[in-house]
Every structure is written in C-alpha cells, then in structure tokens.
Amino acid sequence: MNNFSFDDLQKKDLLTALGLWLVVETVSFVLFPTLGLIDPGARLRTWFLLSVPFGLGGAALVSMSSRFLATAGDRAGRRVSSLIGQFGGWFGLAGIMFPFFVVCVEFFSALNLPN
C-alpha cells in the first residue's frame, strides 16, 4: 500500500496538520493585522482563543481520520467506514482553517465596495 506503517502515517499527518495550522495562525493573526488588511480590535483575542482548541482538535481529527481510512480496507462495511473517515478529515481541516475563515469574514465585511 505505502511505505509507512499506520502509526507513521498518523504521526506524519498530525505533524503536517499542526504545521499547516501554525502557518494559518501566523498569517491570520500576525501578518494580516500588521499589514492593515484587517482591524479586529478586541475581537482578535477572542478569535485567537477560539482558534487554539479548534486547530489542535482539527489536527488530531485529521490524523485520526487518516489512520481510520488506512485501516478501513480491513473491515467489513468499507464504504461506510470510508465516508465516516472522510467526513472526519473535512471537519478537522475546517478546524485547522478556522482562523483563516474568521479573517476572511472580517476582511470582506469591512470592505467598502461601490454600488
């Protein structure tokens, strides 16, 4: 199947997801406010505090779902197991990308477009 054992696959996906989350956090909460693309004010702290459990939980969910999908071929009911694993992976990615979603909403809500 691949060159990784299931444990190595889960570890690799966890580290990749955590790295992605750290990049998204840095861009969303350091780079965008510094460049003046957003001006969240006091909401920045709330968003950051919300993004920490969503990001860490999302990274854990991505790594668990990748292992779940890798072992789904060994179980009966592969199709249902595969759908559950993919659904979990997408929820994990949504948690990782939460800071970017919030920053995009802030950016586009403050954008003044001519009518």
Coordinates of C-alpha atoms in Angstrom, one line a residue:
M1 CA 0.0 0.0 0.0
N2 CA 2.6 2.6 1.1
N3 CA 6.0 2.8 2.7
F4 CA 4.6 3.9 6.1
S5 CA 3.1 1.8 8.9
F6 CA -0.2 3.0 10.2
D7 CA 1.5 4.6 13.2
D8 CA 4.0 6.5 11.0
L9 CA 1.1 7.7 8.7
Q10 CA -0.8 9.0 11.7
K11 CA 2.3 10.8 13.1
K12 CA 3.2 12.3 9.7
D13 CA -0.4 13.6 9.2
L14 CA -0.5 15.0 12.7
L15 CA 2.8 16.9 12.2
T16 CA 1.7 18.2 8.8
A17 CA -1.7 19.3 10.1
L18 CA 0.0 21.1 13.1
G19 CA 2.4 22.8 10.7
L20 CA -0.4 24.0 8.5
W21 CA -2.3 25.3 11.5
L22 CA 0.7 27.2 12.8
V23 CA 1.1 28.8 9.3
V24 CA -2.5 29.8 9.2
E25 CA -2.4 31.2 12.7
T26 CA 0.7 33.3 11.9
V27 CA -0.8 34.6 8.6
S28 CA -4.2 35.3 10.1
F29 CA -3.3 36.8 13.5
V30 CA 0.1 38.4 12.8
L31 CA 0.5 39.2 9.1
F32 CA -2.9 40.4 8.2
P33 CA -3.3 42.8 11.2
T34 CA 0.3 44.0 10.7
L35 CA -0.3 44.8 7.1
G36 CA -3.6 46.6 8.0
L37 CA -5.7 44.2 6.0
I38 CA -8.0 43.7 9.0
D39 CA -8.6 45.7 12.1
P40 CA -10.3 43.4 14.5
G41 CA -9.6 45.3 17.7
A42 CA -10.7 43.5 20.8
R43 CA -12.1 40.6 18.8
L44 CA -8.6 39.4 17.9
R45 CA -8.1 37.9 21.4
T46 CA -11.4 36.1 21.3
W47 CA -10.7 34.7 17.8
F48 CA -7.3 33.5 18.9
L49 CA -8.6 31.8 22.0
L50 CA -11.2 30.0 19.9
S51 CA -8.8 29.0 17.2
V52 CA -6.4 27.2 19.6
P53 CA -8.8 24.3 20.5
F54 CA -10.3 24.2 17.0
G55 CA -6.8 24.0 15.5
L56 CA -5.4 21.4 17.9
G57 CA -8.6 19.4 17.7
G58 CA -8.7 19.6 14.0
A59 CA -5.1 18.4 13.7
A60 CA -5.9 15.5 15.9
L61 CA -9.1 14.7 14.0
V62 CA -7.2 14.8 10.7
S63 CA -4.6 12.3 12.0
M64 CA -7.2 10.0 13.5
S65 CA -9.3 10.0 10.3
S66 CA -6.2 9.2 8.1
R67 CA -5.5 6.2 10.3
F68 CA -9.2 5.3 10.2
L69 CA -9.2 5.5 6.4
A70 CA -6.0 3.5 6.1
T71 CA -7.4 0.6 8.2
A72 CA -10.9 0.9 6.6
G73 CA -9.9 -1.6 3.9
D74 CA -9.5 -4.3 6.5
R75 CA -13.1 -4.0 7.9
A76 CA -16.5 -5.1 6.7
G77 CA -18.6 -2.1 5.6
R78 CA -15.7 -0.3 3.9
R79 CA -17.9 2.2 2.2
V80 CA -19.5 3.5 5.4
S81 CA -16.1 3.5 7.2
S82 CA -14.6 5.4 4.3
L83 CA -17.3 8.0 4.4
I84 CA -17.0 8.5 8.1
G85 CA -13.2 8.9 7.8
Q86 CA -13.5 11.4 5.0
F87 CA -16.2 13.4 6.9
G88 CA -13.9 13.5 10.0
G89 CA -11.0 14.7 7.9
W90 CA -13.0 17.5 6.4
F91 CA -14.2 18.6 9.9
G92 CA -10.5 18.5 11.0
L93 CA -9.5 20.7 8.1
A94 CA -12.3 23.1 8.9
G95 CA -10.9 23.4 12.5
I96 CA -7.4 24.0 11.2
M97 CA -8.6 26.7 8.7
F98 CA -10.9 28.4 11.3
P99 CA -8.6 31.4 11.7
F100 CA -8.5 32.0 8.0
F101 CA -12.3 31.8 7.7
V102 CA -12.7 34.4 10.5
V103 CA -10.1 36.7 9.0
C104 CA -11.8 36.4 5.6
V105 CA -15.1 37.3 7.1
E106 CA -13.6 40.3 8.8
F107 CA -11.8 41.4 5.7
F108 CA -14.8 41.2 3.4
S109 CA -17.2 42.7 5.9
A110 CA -15.0 45.8 6.3
L111 CA -14.5 46.1 2.5
N112 CA -16.3 49.1 1.1
L113 CA -17.5 48.3 -2.4
P114 CA -19.2 50.9 -4.6
N115 CA -22.8 50.1 -5.5

